[in-house]
Amino acid sequence: MGDVGKRDEVLHSENAAMVVRGLRESFNLGKTRSFQWRKNQLEGILRMIEEREGEIMEALYSDLAKPQMESFLHEISMAKGACMVALKNLKSWMKPEKVGTLLSTYPSTSSIVPEPFGVVLIISAWNYPFLLSIEPVIGAIAAGNAVVLKPSEISPATSSLLARLLPQYTDNLCVKVVEGAVTETTALLEQKWDKIFYTGNGRVGRLVMAAAAKHLTPVVLELGGKSPVVVDSNIDLKVAMKRIAVGKWGCTSGQACIAPDYIITTKSFASKVADEMIATVQKFYGKNPLESTDLARIVNSNHFARLSKLLDDDLVSGKIVYGGQRDEKRLRIAPTLMLDVPEDSLIMRDEIFGPLLPIITVDKIQDSFDFINSRTKPLAAYLFTNDKQLEKMFVENVSAGGMCVNDTVLHMANKNLPFGGVGESGTGAYHGKFSFDAFSHKKSVLSRNFGGEIGARYPPYTPRKQKIVRALLSGDIIGLIMILFFSKSS
Amino acid sequence: MAAAGLEAVLNEVRDTFEGGKTKSLSWRKSQLNALLRLLVETEDEIFRVLKEDLGKHRVEAFRDEIGFLLKSVNYHLDNIKKWMAPKKVDIPIAAFPSTCELVAEPLGVVLLISSWNFPIGISLEPLIGAISSGNAVVLKPSELAPSSSAFLANTIPKYLDPKAVKVIEGGPRIGERLLEHKWDKIFFTGSTRIGRMVMAAAAKHLTPVALELGGKCPAIVDYLSSSRDKKVAVERVVAGKWGSCNGQACVAIDYLLVEEKFAPILVEMIKGTLKRFYPKPDDTAKIVNEHHFQRLSNLLKNPSVTSSIVHGGSVDYKNQTIEPTVVLDPPLDAEIMTEEIFGPLLPIITLKKIEDSIGFIKAKPKPLVIYAFTNDQKLKRRIVDETSSGSVTFNDSLIQYVCDTIPFGGIGESGFGSYHGKFTFDMFSHEKPVLKRSFLTEFSFRYPPWNEQKLQLLRRLYEFDYFGFALVWLGLKRR
């Protein structure tokens, strides 16, 4: 590479610096802070989604062979919904929140004023390349920031669509799309941002946070993990399997951060689970799932090779009870079910992010919680049960980004719920108002006037003054009155 | 502490948390009550160590540390049940009936790295919140306040659950070793330089952090017509500089911005107030150690700064004290105006118009607090709208620190993450959404194989077009 490589790096670095400088100038002019500007951008994005729906669906099909249904449900509708929620609530979100003050600061008025961070960087992912780009952008704009969006290069059609369309519908002095791969992303991460929002995996998440640390930039990291599904016996197995199946293979063929990663159930119930799941998969995708147009494909050959390796693992290949068919040319892997997979197999180590569903078995259903807790905290955890006690145990003892009982994935669609991880699955949350909050600094404003002066605050300090300060801090109004009116002044 | 010793301590804390003890309401309340007892029963001891480490007067120590903490513990005790209760959340999508709630759960084992200037207050305030949100805690007090550090190490195990709350004393080396471990959250109070190191170490484990850093907190002093207002404002300015740890506080007023024509009056009033409030060196806290004393006296050695001194300026090398000093219009590129002062020196910068203060502040890194003494509502509005800071306080100083209903924290170089009151509880919690469904209501259009009708149903649903939805469902409408 030598000189050319270095020159490229310098160029990317200079470009990145220039982009940030330009955005900072725009931000400092104050344009992005006005309600009108924010409303205009959001309306522009809404129009973009409505007018260009066809092109967006085409790009998603090109990148991932996403079934039209999925593209519509999970990307178009969710993005439109986010826009509409922001537009509907923007005025009230922007309003300062009046809060009560306590005796210790009486008399005063306090409020919490949301203000934009400034210039923010959003790094998106490839599996929901449109939604995971546009939803954080909506939040950043609603909060009044200037934005750089770096879509994933692994979904190139959507990336170039965004680079082409966003400037047509938004203010491109304040909203920029920068395409590229590792070099460009590294150059961007060297700059000083006021906030960084990253969606992706834990390995790169660490690099993002380390880069942010140099500039003390706060981050939101939407990462992943192995989202477990605990399946109790004594449930409506048919409905349960359908809900798990649609959450797994109905979400970009399992390539989703909150897709059920593995099932965990009792040894005695496992084969029933497997049988019902096989029946469900056949109903959904027919006898030739590789030909089904209702399944997305694997994003690229790297991931195809990674998933193939998981299937070829000696510990696992004998446990396949359904599926396993692959088509390397078309990058397709059939929905695959594995029963009684050993805990130390390759497939149980990292997030699967694909159409393979292992079933782990335990003796008692409660053992599943210990199993889950012995691993890193996932982005989502699911439980299917009618046992209220088990449900309570689950909610209280298992830590995850979010949870669903008797369903999967749905919590992502509720704009009133914060969506984010904990531990290895990430930090920070968004969706709905939480997006606005993620990109806002909540500034306290305390206002006093010059009346209500209590000389006790100031030296020289005397015993009487000390008593007053004590009473003030403990909110002891009676005590305070006693001292002020009934004790000797000194 | 030997490596094996540290590992054993950290393993014990982790095991204690995993055992589930710290999650119960009764455990949390018992710890908070124990903290209350600690503060009341060892009050004299706390006064003693704060006097030793920082020469703090009892009133200052009570106001800024003991009393402040008592208020916090009581606030948490009063509200903990409410904060722990799951919050019900509305669900807009009617077709998928479910209940939603938000459950606050503890993050796990948290590391608190405290600072030297409020060695008891800044150690225990986050501890209160970490405990009330159900975490296990490791506290590393600052070694630069050794008596306070020893006090905490000796006293906390006597009152709090020693398996769940640990105090580890030591300097940078211990700090580094602690940072090598994986924590569920790190809360750091201190300098920007170390803040960067803490965050970089945390990045290796994806540990979320909160950084309470510093900066140069400006105080805009507008012309006030009433002489009473002037008097009160100056008293608050003086207390805001020298009244809390002698300027060694992240929320202390760092420098003043004032209109040229008002400056002489302001200087005279400050002189008078200083004479009344702090006539003797003992009346203000002492400079914490030799390193900071050298740093501060060096700020004054710059000849252009020395020539700008209008009050004070004398440096006592033997006792390591510097008298309250006021400097008028030092050069803006002198270190006294580029670095956080954290000491008893007050620069006053004059401007042609008070509105110029906004541009002046914007050109510098974002501070923790912006203070402004003014009755001009328009100026207040402009300050809030056009500047950025952790917080803004009008017509007073320091007082936002004791208000539990507003978040306390920085932005940009002054840090991120906020605490105090419920914000501390939230800071050490993960807000977990839980969505519950029944098996009963089932809609076949959710599932493959996909067809046009299912797509139309879902389109209507997502647009909340229930009537259109019904029509498509009944097969009476195509698009």
PDB file of N, CA, C and O in Angstrom, chain A residues 53 72 100 115 117 206 209 214 243 294 377 391 395 398-401 403 405-407 416 441 443-444 446 448 450 453 457-458 466 470, chain B residues 43 59 90 105 107 196 204 207 228 236 366 384 387-389 392 394-396 405 407 430 432-433 435 437-438 441-442 446 450 459:
ATOM      1  N   GLU A  53     -40.960   5.078  -1.679  1.00  0.00           N
ATOM      2  CA  GLU A  53     -41.136   3.766  -1.045  1.00  0.00           C
ATOM      3  C   GLU A  53     -40.641   2.635  -1.950  1.00  0.00           C
ATOM      4  O   GLU A  53     -39.929   1.740  -1.509  1.00  0.00           O
ATOM      5  N   PHE A  72     -41.756  -3.619   4.261  1.00  0.00           N
ATOM      6  CA  PHE A  72     -42.813  -2.682   4.603  1.00  0.00           C
ATOM      7  C   PHE A  72     -42.997  -2.583   6.109  1.00  0.00           C
ATOM      8  O   PHE A  72     -42.978  -1.507   6.685  1.00  0.00           O
ATOM      9  N   GLY A 100     -40.423  21.255  40.588  1.00  0.00           N
ATOM     10  CA  GLY A 100     -40.552  21.890  41.905  1.00  0.00           C
ATOM     11  C   GLY A 100     -39.189  22.056  42.529  1.00  0.00           C
ATOM     12  O   GLY A 100     -38.260  21.337  42.219  1.00  0.00           O
ATOM     13  N   GLU A 115     -31.476  20.763  25.238  1.00  0.00           N
ATOM     14  CA  GLU A 115     -30.762  21.439  24.161  1.00  0.00           C
ATOM     15  C   GLU A 115     -29.985  20.418  23.346  1.00  0.00           C
ATOM     16  O   GLU A 115     -29.602  19.363  23.852  1.00  0.00           O
ATOM     17  N   PHE A 117     -26.998  18.470  21.421  1.00  0.00           N
ATOM     18  CA  PHE A 117     -25.587  18.312  21.735  1.00  0.00           C
ATOM     19  C   PHE A 117     -24.731  19.136  20.789  1.00  0.00           C
ATOM     20  O   PHE A 117     -23.740  19.729  21.188  1.00  0.00           O
ATOM     21  N   ARG A 206     -16.509  -1.351  20.932  1.00  0.00           N
ATOM     22  CA  ARG A 206     -15.381  -0.996  21.794  1.00  0.00           C
ATOM     23  C   ARG A 206     -14.484   0.036  21.107  1.00  0.00           C
ATOM     24  O   ARG A 206     -13.993   0.980  21.756  1.00  0.00           O
ATOM     25  N   MET A 209     -16.191   3.416  21.249  1.00  0.00           N
ATOM     26  CA  MET A 209     -16.118   4.048  22.576  1.00  0.00           C
ATOM     27  C   MET A 209     -14.699   4.523  22.886  1.00  0.00           C
ATOM     28  O   MET A 209     -14.501   5.588  23.481  1.00  0.00           O
ATOM     29  N   LYS A 214     -11.300   9.792  23.574  1.00  0.00           N
ATOM     30  CA  LYS A 214     -10.268  10.819  23.351  1.00  0.00           C
ATOM     31  C   LYS A 214     -10.860  12.223  23.409  1.00  0.00           C
ATOM     32  O   LYS A 214     -10.195  13.181  23.777  1.00  0.00           O
ATOM     33  N   ARG A 243     -45.043 -17.581  16.959  1.00  0.00           N
ATOM     34  CA  ARG A 243     -44.497 -16.278  17.346  1.00  0.00           C
ATOM     35  C   ARG A 243     -42.968 -16.300  17.378  1.00  0.00           C
ATOM     36  O   ARG A 243     -42.308 -15.310  17.061  1.00  0.00           O
ATOM     37  N   ASP A 294     -40.502 -15.630   0.851  1.00  0.00           N
ATOM     38  CA  ASP A 294     -40.819 -14.972   2.105  1.00  0.00           C
ATOM     39  C   ASP A 294     -39.626 -14.971   3.060  1.00  0.00           C
ATOM     40  O   ASP A 294     -39.763 -14.628   4.229  1.00  0.00           O
ATOM     41  N   LYS A 377     -25.208 -10.172  29.096  1.00  0.00           N
ATOM     42  CA  LYS A 377     -26.593  -9.713  29.039  1.00  0.00           C
ATOM     43  C   LYS A 377     -27.025  -9.484  27.593  1.00  0.00           C
ATOM     44  O   LYS A 377     -26.373  -8.742  26.860  1.00  0.00           O
ATOM     45  N   GLU A 391     -43.030 -16.280  35.490  1.00  0.00           N
ATOM     46  CA  GLU A 391     -42.935 -14.990  34.823  1.00  0.00           C
ATOM     47  C   GLU A 391     -42.276 -13.973  35.753  1.00  0.00           C
ATOM     48  O   GLU A 391     -41.383 -13.220  35.349  1.00  0.00           O
ATOM     49  N   VAL A 395     -38.720 -11.922  35.114  1.00  0.00           N
ATOM     50  CA  VAL A 395     -38.578 -10.470  35.055  1.00  0.00           C
ATOM     51  C   VAL A 395     -37.608  -9.977  36.119  1.00  0.00           C
ATOM     52  O   VAL A 395     -36.799  -9.081  35.886  1.00  0.00           O
ATOM     53  N   VAL A 398     -33.659 -12.083  35.437  1.00  0.00           N
ATOM     54  CA  VAL A 398     -32.887 -12.080  34.193  1.00  0.00           C
ATOM     55  C   VAL A 398     -32.712 -10.640  33.735  1.00  0.00           C
ATOM     56  O   VAL A 398     -33.674  -9.879  33.651  1.00  0.00           O
ATOM     57  N   SER A 399     -31.483 -10.262  33.447  1.00  0.00           N
ATOM     58  CA  SER A 399     -31.246  -8.909  32.976  1.00  0.00           C
ATOM     59  C   SER A 399     -31.048  -8.911  31.468  1.00  0.00           C
ATOM     60  O   SER A 399     -30.274  -9.715  30.933  1.00  0.00           O
ATOM     61  N   ALA A 400     -31.768  -8.071  30.780  1.00  0.00           N
ATOM     62  CA  ALA A 400     -31.650  -7.956  29.334  1.00  0.00           C
ATOM     63  C   ALA A 400     -32.049  -6.546  28.943  1.00  0.00           C
ATOM     64  O   ALA A 400     -32.663  -5.830  29.728  1.00  0.00           O
ATOM     65  N   GLY A 401     -31.735  -6.173  27.701  1.00  0.00           N
ATOM     66  CA  GLY A 401     -32.138  -4.851  27.222  1.00  0.00           C
ATOM     67  C   GLY A 401     -33.637  -4.681  27.350  1.00  0.00           C
ATOM     68  O   GLY A 401     -34.127  -3.710  27.925  1.00  0.00           O
ATOM     69  N   MET A 403     -37.662  -7.145  27.325  1.00  0.00           N
ATOM     70  CA  MET A 403     -38.240  -8.487  27.466  1.00  0.00           C
ATOM     71  C   MET A 403     -39.628  -8.576  26.871  1.00  0.00           C
ATOM     72  O   MET A 403     -40.386  -7.607  26.906  1.00  0.00           O
ATOM     73  N   VAL A 405     -42.983 -11.376  27.143  1.00  0.00           N
ATOM     74  CA  VAL A 405     -43.522 -12.627  27.649  1.00  0.00           C
ATOM     75  C   VAL A 405     -44.599 -13.073  26.688  1.00  0.00           C
ATOM     76  O   VAL A 405     -45.501 -12.320  26.357  1.00  0.00           O
ATOM     77  N   ASN A 406     -44.481 -14.302  26.201  1.00  0.00           N
ATOM     78  CA  ASN A 406     -45.439 -14.899  25.279  1.00  0.00           C
ATOM     79  C   ASN A 406     -45.474 -14.248  23.913  1.00  0.00           C
ATOM     80  O   ASN A 406     -46.473 -14.336  23.198  1.00  0.00           O
ATOM     81  N   ASP A 407     -44.376 -13.619  23.569  1.00  0.00           N
ATOM     82  CA  ASP A 407     -44.227 -13.157  22.194  1.00  0.00           C
ATOM     83  C   ASP A 407     -42.755 -12.820  21.967  1.00  0.00           C
ATOM     84  O   ASP A 407     -41.960 -12.886  22.889  1.00  0.00           O
ATOM     85  N   ASN A 416     -43.432   3.793  22.778  1.00  0.00           N
ATOM     86  CA  ASN A 416     -43.381   4.303  24.143  1.00  0.00           C
ATOM     87  C   ASN A 416     -42.386   3.547  25.011  1.00  0.00           C
ATOM     88  O   ASN A 416     -42.252   3.842  26.190  1.00  0.00           O
ATOM     89  N   HIS A 441     -29.202  17.297  25.522  1.00  0.00           N
ATOM     90  CA  HIS A 441     -28.621  17.519  26.841  1.00  0.00           C
ATOM     91  C   HIS A 441     -29.699  18.196  27.674  1.00  0.00           C
ATOM     92  O   HIS A 441     -30.278  19.193  27.245  1.00  0.00           O
ATOM     93  N   LYS A 443     -30.516  20.476  30.298  1.00  0.00           N
ATOM     94  CA  LYS A 443     -29.806  21.542  31.017  1.00  0.00           C
ATOM     95  C   LYS A 443     -30.687  22.067  32.135  1.00  0.00           C
ATOM     96  O   LYS A 443     -31.806  22.523  31.893  1.00  0.00           O
ATOM     97  N   SER A 444     -30.167  22.034  33.370  1.00  0.00           N
ATOM     98  CA  SER A 444     -30.911  22.586  34.505  1.00  0.00           C
ATOM     99  C   SER A 444     -30.785  24.092  34.498  1.00  0.00           C
ATOM    100  O   SER A 444     -29.694  24.628  34.321  1.00  0.00           O
ATOM    101  N   LEU A 446     -31.771  27.131  37.056  1.00  0.00           N
ATOM    102  CA  LEU A 446     -32.316  27.519  38.349  1.00  0.00           C
ATOM    103  C   LEU A 446     -32.272  29.042  38.427  1.00  0.00           C
ATOM    104  O   LEU A 446     -31.231  29.641  38.196  1.00  0.00           O
ATOM    105  N   ARG A 448     -33.066  32.442  40.675  1.00  0.00           N
ATOM    106  CA  ARG A 448     -33.436  33.044  41.954  1.00  0.00           C
ATOM    107  C   ARG A 448     -33.552  34.535  41.750  1.00  0.00           C
ATOM    108  O   ARG A 448     -33.113  35.088  40.757  1.00  0.00           O
ATOM    109  N   PHE A 450     -33.207  38.393  44.040  1.00  0.00           N
ATOM    110  CA  PHE A 450     -32.343  38.883  45.099  1.00  0.00           C
ATOM    111  C   PHE A 450     -33.039  38.997  46.448  1.00  0.00           C
ATOM    112  O   PHE A 450     -32.411  39.334  47.436  1.00  0.00           O
ATOM    113  N   GLU A 453     -33.186  36.616  51.097  1.00  0.00           N
ATOM    114  CA  GLU A 453     -31.791  36.406  51.449  1.00  0.00           C
ATOM    115  C   GLU A 453     -31.702  35.883  52.878  1.00  0.00           C
ATOM    116  O   GLU A 453     -32.312  36.400  53.777  1.00  0.00           O
ATOM    117  N   ARG A 457     -26.231  32.010  55.359  1.00  0.00           N
ATOM    118  CA  ARG A 457     -25.351  31.337  54.394  1.00  0.00           C
ATOM    119  C   ARG A 457     -23.923  31.810  54.506  1.00  0.00           C
ATOM    120  O   ARG A 457     -23.005  31.123  54.078  1.00  0.00           O
ATOM    121  N   TYR A 458     -23.784  33.044  54.990  1.00  0.00           N
ATOM    122  CA  TYR A 458     -22.468  33.662  54.855  1.00  0.00           C
ATOM    123  C   TYR A 458     -21.707  33.724  56.160  1.00  0.00           C
ATOM    124  O   TYR A 458     -22.282  33.791  57.232  1.00  0.00           O
ATOM    125  N   GLN A 466     -25.488  28.218  62.093  1.00  0.00           N
ATOM    126  CA  GLN A 466     -25.341  26.785  61.851  1.00  0.00           C
ATOM    127  C   GLN A 466     -26.675  26.082  61.993  1.00  0.00           C
ATOM    128  O   GLN A 466     -27.021  25.213  61.206  1.00  0.00           O
ATOM    129  N   ARG A 470     -28.733  23.918  59.117  1.00  0.00           N
ATOM    130  CA  ARG A 470     -29.196  22.557  59.399  1.00  0.00           C
ATOM    131  C   ARG A 470     -30.679  22.391  59.064  1.00  0.00           C
ATOM    132  O   ARG A 470     -31.091  21.446  58.405  1.00  0.00           O
TER     133      ARG A 470
ATOM    134  N   GLU B  43     -20.460  12.465  63.059  1.00  0.00           N
ATOM    135  CA  GLU B  43     -20.380  13.848  62.581  1.00  0.00           C
ATOM    136  C   GLU B  43     -19.092  14.530  63.013  1.00  0.00           C
ATOM    137  O   GLU B  43     -18.401  15.162  62.198  1.00  0.00           O
ATOM    138  N   VAL B  59     -19.111  24.875  59.497  1.00  0.00           N
ATOM    139  CA  VAL B  59     -20.344  25.239  58.790  1.00  0.00           C
ATOM    140  C   VAL B  59     -20.248  24.851  57.319  1.00  0.00           C
ATOM    141  O   VAL B  59     -21.174  24.323  56.730  1.00  0.00           O
ATOM    142  N   ASP B  90     -48.269   3.036  27.980  1.00  0.00           N
ATOM    143  CA  ASP B  90     -49.357   2.909  27.009  1.00  0.00           C
ATOM    144  C   ASP B  90     -48.947   2.129  25.774  1.00  0.00           C
ATOM    145  O   ASP B  90     -47.810   2.231  25.325  1.00  0.00           O
ATOM    146  N   GLU B 105     -33.987  -1.963  36.961  1.00  0.00           N
ATOM    147  CA  GLU B 105     -33.165  -2.973  37.609  1.00  0.00           C
ATOM    148  C   GLU B 105     -31.748  -2.447  37.821  1.00  0.00           C
ATOM    149  O   GLU B 105     -31.275  -1.596  37.062  1.00  0.00           O
ATOM    150  N   LEU B 107     -27.731  -2.123  37.784  1.00  0.00           N
ATOM    151  CA  LEU B 107     -26.782  -2.505  36.757  1.00  0.00           C
ATOM    152  C   LEU B 107     -25.890  -3.641  37.240  1.00  0.00           C
ATOM    153  O   LEU B 107     -25.501  -4.503  36.453  1.00  0.00           O
ATOM    154  N   ARG B 196     -10.610  11.070  30.550  1.00  0.00           N
ATOM    155  CA  ARG B 196     -10.331  10.405  29.275  1.00  0.00           C
ATOM    156  C   ARG B 196      -9.779   9.012  29.506  1.00  0.00           C
ATOM    157  O   ARG B 196     -10.161   8.059  28.831  1.00  0.00           O
ATOM    158  N   LYS B 204     -12.846  -0.920  26.890  1.00  0.00           N
ATOM    159  CA  LYS B 204     -12.413  -2.300  26.656  1.00  0.00           C
ATOM    160  C   LYS B 204     -13.474  -3.296  27.100  1.00  0.00           C
ATOM    161  O   LYS B 204     -13.563  -4.400  26.570  1.00  0.00           O
ATOM    162  N   THR B 207     -18.064  -0.831  29.390  1.00  0.00           N
ATOM    163  CA  THR B 207     -18.674  -0.366  30.633  1.00  0.00           C
ATOM    164  C   THR B 207     -19.196   1.052  30.440  1.00  0.00           C
ATOM    165  O   THR B 207     -18.436   1.936  30.055  1.00  0.00           O
ATOM    166  N   ARG B 228     -29.395  47.319  46.975  1.00  0.00           N
ATOM    167  CA  ARG B 228     -29.598  46.086  47.737  1.00  0.00           C
ATOM    168  C   ARG B 228     -29.255  44.878  46.863  1.00  0.00           C
ATOM    169  O   ARG B 228     -28.569  43.955  47.293  1.00  0.00           O
ATOM    170  N   ARG B 236     -23.075  36.852  46.944  1.00  0.00           N
ATOM    171  CA  ARG B 236     -23.214  35.525  46.343  1.00  0.00           C
ATOM    172  C   ARG B 236     -22.031  35.208  45.433  1.00  0.00           C
ATOM    173  O   ARG B 236     -21.611  34.050  45.333  1.00  0.00           O
ATOM    174  N   LYS B 366     -17.378  24.019  26.855  1.00  0.00           N
ATOM    175  CA  LYS B 366     -18.630  24.107  27.611  1.00  0.00           C
ATOM    176  C   LYS B 366     -18.376  23.873  29.102  1.00  0.00           C
ATOM    177  O   LYS B 366     -17.842  22.837  29.481  1.00  0.00           O
ATOM    178  N   VAL B 384     -29.773  31.273  28.099  1.00  0.00           N
ATOM    179  CA  VAL B 384     -30.288  29.894  28.058  1.00  0.00           C
ATOM    180  C   VAL B 384     -30.312  29.349  26.636  1.00  0.00           C
ATOM    181  O   VAL B 384     -29.937  28.213  26.375  1.00  0.00           O
ATOM    182  N   THR B 387     -26.195  29.689  24.761  1.00  0.00           N
ATOM    183  CA  THR B 387     -24.982  29.057  25.294  1.00  0.00           C
ATOM    184  C   THR B 387     -25.295  27.613  25.646  1.00  0.00           C
ATOM    185  O   THR B 387     -26.457  27.215  25.730  1.00  0.00           O
ATOM    186  N   SER B 388     -24.243  26.843  25.851  1.00  0.00           N
ATOM    187  CA  SER B 388     -24.425  25.465  26.272  1.00  0.00           C
ATOM    188  C   SER B 388     -23.566  25.196  27.493  1.00  0.00           C
ATOM    189  O   SER B 388     -22.389  25.567  27.528  1.00  0.00           O
ATOM    190  N   SER B 389     -24.145  24.588  28.512  1.00  0.00           N
ATOM    191  CA  SER B 389     -23.401  24.280  29.733  1.00  0.00           C
ATOM    192  C   SER B 389     -24.139  23.159  30.433  1.00  0.00           C
ATOM    193  O   SER B 389     -25.255  22.814  30.061  1.00  0.00           O
ATOM    194  N   VAL B 392     -27.470  26.167  34.213  1.00  0.00           N
ATOM    195  CA  VAL B 392     -27.430  27.629  34.306  1.00  0.00           C
ATOM    196  C   VAL B 392     -28.067  28.023  35.628  1.00  0.00           C
ATOM    197  O   VAL B 392     -29.117  27.485  35.991  1.00  0.00           O
ATOM    198  N   PHE B 394     -29.257  31.512  37.764  1.00  0.00           N
ATOM    199  CA  PHE B 394     -29.406  32.969  37.743  1.00  0.00           C
ATOM    200  C   PHE B 394     -29.434  33.528  39.149  1.00  0.00           C
ATOM    201  O   PHE B 394     -30.158  33.051  40.014  1.00  0.00           O
ATOM    202  N   ASN B 395     -28.640  34.555  39.338  1.00  0.00           N
ATOM    203  CA  ASN B 395     -28.691  35.359  40.551  1.00  0.00           C
ATOM    204  C   ASN B 395     -28.298  34.637  41.812  1.00  0.00           C
ATOM    205  O   ASN B 395     -28.688  35.026  42.917  1.00  0.00           O
ATOM    206  N   ASP B 396     -27.536  33.582  41.661  1.00  0.00           N
ATOM    207  CA  ASP B 396     -27.004  32.938  42.853  1.00  0.00           C
ATOM    208  C   ASP B 396     -25.838  32.064  42.416  1.00  0.00           C
ATOM    209  O   ASP B 396     -25.555  31.925  41.235  1.00  0.00           O
ATOM    210  N   THR B 405     -34.221  18.188  42.547  1.00  0.00           N
ATOM    211  CA  THR B 405     -35.171  17.962  41.462  1.00  0.00           C
ATOM    212  C   THR B 405     -34.611  18.285  40.093  1.00  0.00           C
ATOM    213  O   THR B 405     -35.285  18.087  39.085  1.00  0.00           O
ATOM    214  N   PRO B 407     -31.260  17.808  37.346  1.00  0.00           N
ATOM    215  CA  PRO B 407     -30.078  16.974  37.123  1.00  0.00           C
ATOM    216  C   PRO B 407     -28.799  17.793  37.241  1.00  0.00           C
ATOM    217  O   PRO B 407     -28.752  18.934  36.799  1.00  0.00           O
ATOM    218  N   HIS B 430     -30.914   0.130  35.034  1.00  0.00           N
ATOM    219  CA  HIS B 430     -31.284  -0.114  33.643  1.00  0.00           C
ATOM    220  C   HIS B 430     -32.804  -0.168  33.616  1.00  0.00           C
ATOM    221  O   HIS B 430     -33.423  -0.929  34.369  1.00  0.00           O
ATOM    222  N   LYS B 432     -35.773  -1.460  32.105  1.00  0.00           N
ATOM    223  CA  LYS B 432     -36.030  -2.604  31.229  1.00  0.00           C
ATOM    224  C   LYS B 432     -37.501  -2.659  30.822  1.00  0.00           C
ATOM    225  O   LYS B 432     -38.378  -2.773  31.681  1.00  0.00           O
ATOM    226  N   PRO B 433     -37.797  -2.573  29.534  1.00  0.00           N
ATOM    227  CA  PRO B 433     -39.193  -2.688  29.101  1.00  0.00           C
ATOM    228  C   PRO B 433     -39.620  -4.164  29.106  1.00  0.00           C
ATOM    229  O   PRO B 433     -38.862  -5.029  28.685  1.00  0.00           O
ATOM    230  N   LEU B 435     -42.859  -6.486  27.859  1.00  0.00           N
ATOM    231  CA  LEU B 435     -44.115  -6.533  27.131  1.00  0.00           C
ATOM    232  C   LEU B 435     -44.724  -7.919  27.343  1.00  0.00           C
ATOM    233  O   LEU B 435     -44.052  -8.922  27.138  1.00  0.00           O
ATOM    234  N   ARG B 437     -47.935 -10.618  26.620  1.00  0.00           N
ATOM    235  CA  ARG B 437     -49.100 -10.943  25.810  1.00  0.00           C
ATOM    236  C   ARG B 437     -49.752 -12.211  26.318  1.00  0.00           C
ATOM    237  O   ARG B 437     -49.149 -12.988  27.036  1.00  0.00           O
ATOM    238  N   SER B 438     -50.997 -12.394  25.891  1.00  0.00           N
ATOM    239  CA  SER B 438     -51.628 -13.663  26.219  1.00  0.00           C
ATOM    240  C   SER B 438     -51.593 -14.523  24.961  1.00  0.00           C
ATOM    241  O   SER B 438     -51.264 -14.052  23.877  1.00  0.00           O
ATOM    242  N   THR B 441     -55.393 -13.882  21.881  1.00  0.00           N
ATOM    243  CA  THR B 441     -55.657 -13.143  20.643  1.00  0.00           C
ATOM    244  C   THR B 441     -54.560 -13.401  19.624  1.00  0.00           C
ATOM    245  O   THR B 441     -53.395 -13.108  19.844  1.00  0.00           O
ATOM    246  N   GLU B 442     -54.976 -13.939  18.525  1.00  0.00           N
ATOM    247  CA  GLU B 442     -54.012 -14.324  17.506  1.00  0.00           C
ATOM    248  C   GLU B 442     -54.483 -13.808  16.162  1.00  0.00           C
ATOM    249  O   GLU B 442     -55.661 -13.840  15.858  1.00  0.00           O
ATOM    250  N   ARG B 446     -50.194 -11.971  10.689  1.00  0.00           N
ATOM    251  CA  ARG B 446     -48.826 -11.696  11.124  1.00  0.00           C
ATOM    252  C   ARG B 446     -47.821 -12.650  10.498  1.00  0.00           C
ATOM    253  O   ARG B 446     -46.623 -12.374  10.476  1.00  0.00           O
ATOM    254  N   TRP B 450     -46.658 -14.880   2.978  1.00  0.00           N
ATOM    255  CA  TRP B 450     -47.197 -13.545   2.776  1.00  0.00           C
ATOM    256  C   TRP B 450     -48.043 -13.474   1.527  1.00  0.00           C
ATOM    257  O   TRP B 450     -47.788 -14.149   0.549  1.00  0.00           O
ATOM    258  N   ARG B 459     -50.791  -2.582   6.494  1.00  0.00           N
ATOM    259  CA  ARG B 459     -50.688  -1.174   6.124  1.00  0.00           C
ATOM    260  C   ARG B 459     -51.710  -0.357   6.883  1.00  0.00           C
ATOM    261  O   ARG B 459     -51.393   0.665   7.480  1.00  0.00           O
TER     262      ARG B 459
END
